[in-house]
């Protein structure tokens, strides 16, 4: 059974507790359940994680790369939060691993402030999704399952 890593960056632990007009009312625990259901539909295992620390996210990308090297990775769904717009370290971590990575955003970042329009992650991503709300996570897993 292959594994999907769903990695969430800074402040996403606050999902459902603030800014519902932007991010909706579902909590990160709800999102994990949606991802688990999507993975179960496709016969995939799930690693669902969140960190507020850039280096921890880098470590998890490395871990997913090792999983890929063993032939056990279906792919990674990464919502890097605000690190999307700042982190060359995350770009460097993804590049060269060979992993299939979907960059995901809950909100439509292009309808928001201009500083959210640039992503350091996109150049290393197989696909980029934004604006589907938290349902985007399950859609991203469906997409990985079909790749
Ligand atoms: O739309 C997204 O998923 C974002 O990746 C979310 C990031 C933001 O910096 C990106 O530009 C777009 C922010 C995550 C913060 O999450 C919160 C959720 C609920 C309440 C407060 C913050």
PDB file of C-alpha atoms and ligand atoms in Angstrom:
ATOM      1  CA  UNK A   1       0.000   0.000   0.000  1.00  0.00           C
ATOM      2  CA  UNK A   2       1.436   3.370  -1.025  1.00  0.00           C
ATOM      3  CA  UNK A   3       1.351   6.397   1.253  1.00  0.00           C
ATOM      4  CA  UNK A   4       0.139   9.961   0.785  1.00  0.00           C
ATOM      5  CA  UNK A   5       1.796  12.623   2.920  1.00  0.00           C
ATOM      6  CA  UNK A   6      -0.454  15.620   3.622  1.00  0.00           C
ATOM      7  CA  UNK A   7       1.744  18.326   5.122  1.00  0.00           C
ATOM      8  CA  UNK A   8       0.414  21.554   6.584  1.00  0.00           C
ATOM      9  CA  UNK A   9       2.431  24.612   7.479  1.00  0.00           C
ATOM     10  CA  UNK A  10       2.185  27.489   9.933  1.00  0.00           C
ATOM     11  CA  UNK A  11      -1.077  28.537  11.549  1.00  0.00           C
ATOM     12  CA  UNK A  12      -3.128  25.863   9.839  1.00  0.00           C
ATOM     13  CA  UNK A  13      -3.672  24.356  13.310  1.00  0.00           C
ATOM     14  CA  UNK A  14      -6.015  27.349  13.768  1.00  0.00           C
ATOM     15  CA  UNK A  15      -8.315  26.258  10.973  1.00  0.00           C
ATOM     16  CA  UNK A  16     -11.961  26.598  11.926  1.00  0.00           C
ATOM     17  CA  UNK A  17     -11.236  28.923  14.841  1.00  0.00           C
ATOM     18  CA  UNK A  18     -10.591  32.241  12.990  1.00  0.00           C
ATOM     19  CA  UNK A  19     -11.231  33.916   9.628  1.00  0.00           C
ATOM     20  CA  UNK A  20     -14.080  31.571   8.588  1.00  0.00           C
ATOM     21  CA  UNK A  21     -14.883  33.811   5.601  1.00  0.00           C
ATOM     22  CA  UNK A  22     -11.461  32.994   4.138  1.00  0.00           C
ATOM     23  CA  UNK A  23     -10.734  29.461   5.371  1.00  0.00           C
ATOM     24  CA  UNK A  24     -14.172  28.042   6.240  1.00  0.00           C
ATOM     25  CA  UNK A  25     -15.472  26.501   9.435  1.00  0.00           C
ATOM     26  CA  UNK A  26     -13.846  23.075   9.295  1.00  0.00           C
ATOM     27  CA  UNK A  27     -11.012  22.293  11.700  1.00  0.00           C
ATOM     28  CA  UNK A  28      -7.735  20.609  10.776  1.00  0.00           C
ATOM     29  CA  UNK A  29      -9.063  17.458  12.478  1.00  0.00           C
ATOM     30  CA  UNK A  30     -12.038  17.588  10.062  1.00  0.00           C
ATOM     31  CA  UNK A  31      -9.586  17.942   7.149  1.00  0.00           C
ATOM     32  CA  UNK A  32      -7.641  14.919   8.394  1.00  0.00           C
ATOM     33  CA  UNK A  33     -10.876  12.877   8.408  1.00  0.00           C
ATOM     34  CA  UNK A  34     -11.658  14.012   4.834  1.00  0.00           C
ATOM     35  CA  UNK A  35      -8.144  12.978   3.759  1.00  0.00           C
ATOM     36  CA  UNK A  36      -8.431   9.630   5.537  1.00  0.00           C
ATOM     37  CA  UNK A  37     -11.721   8.950   3.728  1.00  0.00           C
ATOM     38  CA  UNK A  38     -10.207   9.907   0.361  1.00  0.00           C
ATOM     39  CA  UNK A  39      -7.171   7.675   0.981  1.00  0.00           C
ATOM     40  CA  UNK A  40      -9.387   4.784   2.079  1.00  0.00           C
ATOM     41  CA  UNK A  41     -11.386   5.091  -1.171  1.00  0.00           C
ATOM     42  CA  UNK A  42      -8.159   4.677  -3.147  1.00  0.00           C
ATOM     43  CA  UNK A  43      -6.465   2.056  -0.964  1.00  0.00           C
ATOM     44  CA  UNK A  44      -3.761   4.491   0.146  1.00  0.00           C
ATOM     45  CA  UNK A  45      -2.200   5.013   3.570  1.00  0.00           C
ATOM     46  CA  UNK A  46      -2.127   8.538   5.031  1.00  0.00           C
ATOM     47  CA  UNK A  47       0.478  10.531   6.927  1.00  0.00           C
ATOM     48  CA  UNK A  48      -1.273  13.773   7.959  1.00  0.00           C
ATOM     49  CA  UNK A  49       0.849  16.379   9.747  1.00  0.00           C
ATOM     50  CA  UNK A  50       1.039  20.068  10.674  1.00  0.00           C
ATOM     51  CA  UNK A  51       3.931  22.176  11.910  1.00  0.00           C
ATOM     52  CA  UNK A  52       4.514  25.841  12.554  1.00  0.00           C
ATOM     53  CA  UNK A  53       8.260  25.333  11.967  1.00  0.00           C
ATOM     54  CA  UNK A  54       9.920  25.576   8.555  1.00  0.00           C
ATOM     55  CA  UNK A  55      12.719  23.096   9.343  1.00  0.00           C
ATOM     56  CA  UNK A  56      10.241  20.467  10.504  1.00  0.00           C
ATOM     57  CA  UNK A  57       8.456  20.757   7.148  1.00  0.00           C
ATOM     58  CA  UNK A  58      11.843  20.377   5.405  1.00  0.00           C
ATOM     59  CA  UNK A  59      12.512  17.211   7.455  1.00  0.00           C
ATOM     60  CA  UNK A  60       9.122  15.785   6.481  1.00  0.00           C
ATOM     61  CA  UNK A  61       9.797  16.463   2.773  1.00  0.00           C
ATOM     62  CA  UNK A  62      13.087  14.542   3.178  1.00  0.00           C
ATOM     63  CA  UNK A  63      11.157  11.703   4.856  1.00  0.00           C
ATOM     64  CA  UNK A  64       8.686  11.630   1.963  1.00  0.00           C
ATOM     65  CA  UNK A  65      11.669  11.546  -0.431  1.00  0.00           C
ATOM     66  CA  UNK A  66      12.998   8.445   1.342  1.00  0.00           C
ATOM     67  CA  UNK A  67       9.548   6.867   1.118  1.00  0.00           C
ATOM     68  CA  UNK A  68       9.577   7.651  -2.627  1.00  0.00           C
ATOM     69  CA  UNK A  69      13.028   6.072  -2.997  1.00  0.00           C
ATOM     70  CA  UNK A  70      11.635   2.855  -1.482  1.00  0.00           C
ATOM     71  CA  UNK A  71       8.797   2.929  -4.049  1.00  0.00           C
ATOM     72  CA  UNK A  72       6.225   3.427  -1.277  1.00  0.00           C
ATOM     73  CA  UNK A  73       5.046   7.012  -1.906  1.00  0.00           C
ATOM     74  CA  UNK A  74       1.891   7.950  -3.838  1.00  0.00           C
ATOM     75  CA  UNK A  75       2.677  11.629  -3.431  1.00  0.00           C
ATOM     76  CA  UNK A  76       2.655  14.673  -1.196  1.00  0.00           C
ATOM     77  CA  UNK A  77      -0.041  17.308  -0.739  1.00  0.00           C
ATOM     78  CA  UNK A  78       1.638  20.394   0.685  1.00  0.00           C
ATOM     79  CA  UNK A  79      -0.133  23.432   2.073  1.00  0.00           C
ATOM     80  CA  UNK A  80       2.959  25.328   3.188  1.00  0.00           C
ATOM     81  CA  UNK A  81       0.868  28.248   4.447  1.00  0.00           C
ATOM     82  CA  UNK A  82       2.775  31.527   4.436  1.00  0.00           C
ATOM     83  CA  UNK A  83       6.087  29.676   3.845  1.00  0.00           C
ATOM     84  CA  UNK A  84       4.787  29.231   0.279  1.00  0.00           C
ATOM     85  CA  UNK A  85       5.628  32.871  -0.313  1.00  0.00           C
ATOM     86  CA  UNK A  86       8.978  32.982   1.524  1.00  0.00           C
ATOM     87  CA  UNK A  87      10.719  29.599   1.671  1.00  0.00           C
ATOM     88  CA  UNK A  88      13.542  28.790  -0.726  1.00  0.00           C
ATOM     89  CA  UNK A  89      14.437  26.077   1.827  1.00  0.00           C
ATOM     90  CA  UNK A  90      11.207  24.212   1.060  1.00  0.00           C
ATOM     91  CA  UNK A  91      11.814  24.574  -2.695  1.00  0.00           C
ATOM     92  CA  UNK A  92      15.335  23.164  -2.264  1.00  0.00           C
ATOM     93  CA  UNK A  93      14.010  20.295  -0.139  1.00  0.00           C
ATOM     94  CA  UNK A  94      11.483  19.281  -2.812  1.00  0.00           C
ATOM     95  CA  UNK A  95      13.808  19.640  -5.808  1.00  0.00           C
ATOM     96  CA  UNK A  96      15.735  16.516  -6.640  1.00  0.00           C
ATOM     97  CA  UNK A  97      13.647  14.181  -4.482  1.00  0.00           C
ATOM     98  CA  UNK A  98      11.613  13.041  -7.496  1.00  0.00           C
ATOM     99  CA  UNK A  99       8.437  13.145  -5.416  1.00  0.00           C
ATOM    100  CA  UNK A 100       5.059  13.963  -6.936  1.00  0.00           C
ATOM    101  CA  UNK A 101       3.946  16.998  -4.978  1.00  0.00           C
ATOM    102  CA  UNK A 102       0.718  18.948  -5.193  1.00  0.00           C
ATOM    103  CA  UNK A 103       0.863  22.505  -3.859  1.00  0.00           C
ATOM    104  CA  UNK A 104      -2.466  23.255  -2.242  1.00  0.00           C
ATOM    105  CA  UNK A 105      -4.143  26.362  -0.877  1.00  0.00           C
ATOM    106  CA  UNK A 106      -7.563  26.506   0.705  1.00  0.00           C
ATOM    107  CA  UNK A 107      -8.192  30.050  -0.488  1.00  0.00           C
ATOM    108  CA  UNK A 108      -7.783  31.467  -3.980  1.00  0.00           C
ATOM    109  CA  UNK A 109      -4.473  33.179  -3.321  1.00  0.00           C
ATOM    110  CA  UNK A 110      -4.726  35.086  -6.640  1.00  0.00           C
ATOM    111  CA  UNK A 111      -7.862  36.870  -5.455  1.00  0.00           C
ATOM    112  CA  UNK A 112      -6.005  38.072  -2.347  1.00  0.00           C
ATOM    113  CA  UNK A 113      -3.049  40.370  -1.547  1.00  0.00           C
ATOM    114  CA  UNK A 114      -0.329  40.536  -4.216  1.00  0.00           C
ATOM    115  CA  UNK A 115       2.306  39.088  -1.827  1.00  0.00           C
ATOM    116  CA  UNK A 116       0.351  35.809  -1.965  1.00  0.00           C
ATOM    117  CA  UNK A 117       0.608  35.643  -5.782  1.00  0.00           C
ATOM    118  CA  UNK A 118       4.180  34.379  -5.791  1.00  0.00           C
ATOM    119  CA  UNK A 119       5.018  30.838  -4.683  1.00  0.00           C
ATOM    120  CA  UNK A 120       8.507  29.396  -4.254  1.00  0.00           C
ATOM    121  CA  UNK A 121       6.942  25.909  -4.200  1.00  0.00           C
ATOM    122  CA  UNK A 122       5.198  25.970  -7.588  1.00  0.00           C
ATOM    123  CA  UNK A 123       8.373  25.446  -9.642  1.00  0.00           C
ATOM    124  CA  UNK A 124       8.879  22.052  -7.977  1.00  0.00           C
ATOM    125  CA  UNK A 125       5.205  21.022  -7.874  1.00  0.00           C
ATOM    126  CA  UNK A 126       3.488  18.654 -10.298  1.00  0.00           C
ATOM    127  CA  UNK A 127       0.246  20.586  -9.848  1.00  0.00           C
ATOM    128  CA  UNK A 128      -1.053  23.621  -8.001  1.00  0.00           C
ATOM    129  CA  UNK A 129      -4.560  23.844  -6.542  1.00  0.00           C
ATOM    130  CA  UNK A 130      -6.215  26.777  -4.828  1.00  0.00           C
ATOM    131  CA  UNK A 131      -9.654  28.097  -4.018  1.00  0.00           C
ATOM    132  CA  UNK A 132     -11.559  24.825  -3.497  1.00  0.00           C
ATOM    133  CA  UNK A 133     -11.765  25.344   0.259  1.00  0.00           C
ATOM    134  CA  UNK A 134     -10.838  22.386   2.443  1.00  0.00           C
ATOM    135  CA  UNK A 135     -12.466  20.038  -0.109  1.00  0.00           C
ATOM    136  CA  UNK A 136      -9.346  20.708  -2.180  1.00  0.00           C
ATOM    137  CA  UNK A 137      -7.417  18.270   0.021  1.00  0.00           C
ATOM    138  CA  UNK A 138      -9.629  15.326  -0.969  1.00  0.00           C
ATOM    139  CA  UNK A 139      -9.564  16.444  -4.610  1.00  0.00           C
ATOM    140  CA  UNK A 140      -5.763  16.544  -4.494  1.00  0.00           C
ATOM    141  CA  UNK A 141      -5.661  12.977  -3.125  1.00  0.00           C
ATOM    142  CA  UNK A 142      -8.064  11.892  -5.908  1.00  0.00           C
ATOM    143  CA  UNK A 143      -5.637  13.481  -8.384  1.00  0.00           C
ATOM    144  CA  UNK A 144      -2.616  11.712  -6.877  1.00  0.00           C
ATOM    145  CA  UNK A 145      -4.452   8.395  -7.013  1.00  0.00           C
ATOM    146  CA  UNK A 146      -4.989   8.875 -10.762  1.00  0.00           C
ATOM    147  CA  UNK A 147      -1.380   9.855 -11.560  1.00  0.00           C
TER     148      UNK A 147
HETATM  149  O1  LIG B   1      -5.132  29.474   1.420  1.00  0.00           O
HETATM  150  C1  LIG B   1      -4.258  28.808   1.983  1.00  0.00           C
HETATM  151  O2  LIG B   1      -4.388  27.609   2.245  1.00  0.00           O
HETATM  152  C2  LIG B   1      -2.975  29.485   2.455  1.00  0.00           C
HETATM  153  O3  LIG B   1      -1.891  28.573   2.204  1.00  0.00           O
HETATM  154  C3  LIG B   1      -3.137  29.720   3.930  1.00  0.00           C
HETATM  155  C4  LIG B   1      -1.997  30.512   4.546  1.00  0.00           C
HETATM  156  C5  LIG B   1      -1.710  31.770   3.755  1.00  0.00           C
HETATM  157  O4  LIG B   1      -0.578  32.423   4.279  1.00  0.00           O
HETATM  158  C6  LIG B   1      -1.491  31.467   2.283  1.00  0.00           C
HETATM  159  O5  LIG B   1      -1.277  32.683   1.602  1.00  0.00           O
HETATM  160  C7  LIG B   1      -2.690  30.765   1.701  1.00  0.00           C
HETATM  161  C8  LIG B   1      -2.347  30.927   5.980  1.00  0.00           C
HETATM  162  C9  LIG B   1      -2.707  29.784   6.863  1.00  0.00           C
HETATM  163  C10 LIG B   1      -3.275  30.331   8.111  1.00  0.00           C
HETATM  164  O6  LIG B   1      -4.365  29.527   8.462  1.00  0.00           O
HETATM  165  C11 LIG B   1      -5.295  30.029   9.287  1.00  0.00           C
HETATM  166  C12 LIG B   1      -6.472  29.331   9.346  1.00  0.00           C
HETATM  167  C13 LIG B   1      -7.470  29.794  10.156  1.00  0.00           C
HETATM  168  C14 LIG B   1      -7.299  30.930  10.906  1.00  0.00           C
HETATM  169  C15 LIG B   1      -6.117  31.610  10.851  1.00  0.00           C
HETATM  170  C16 LIG B   1      -5.103  31.153  10.034  1.00  0.00           C
END
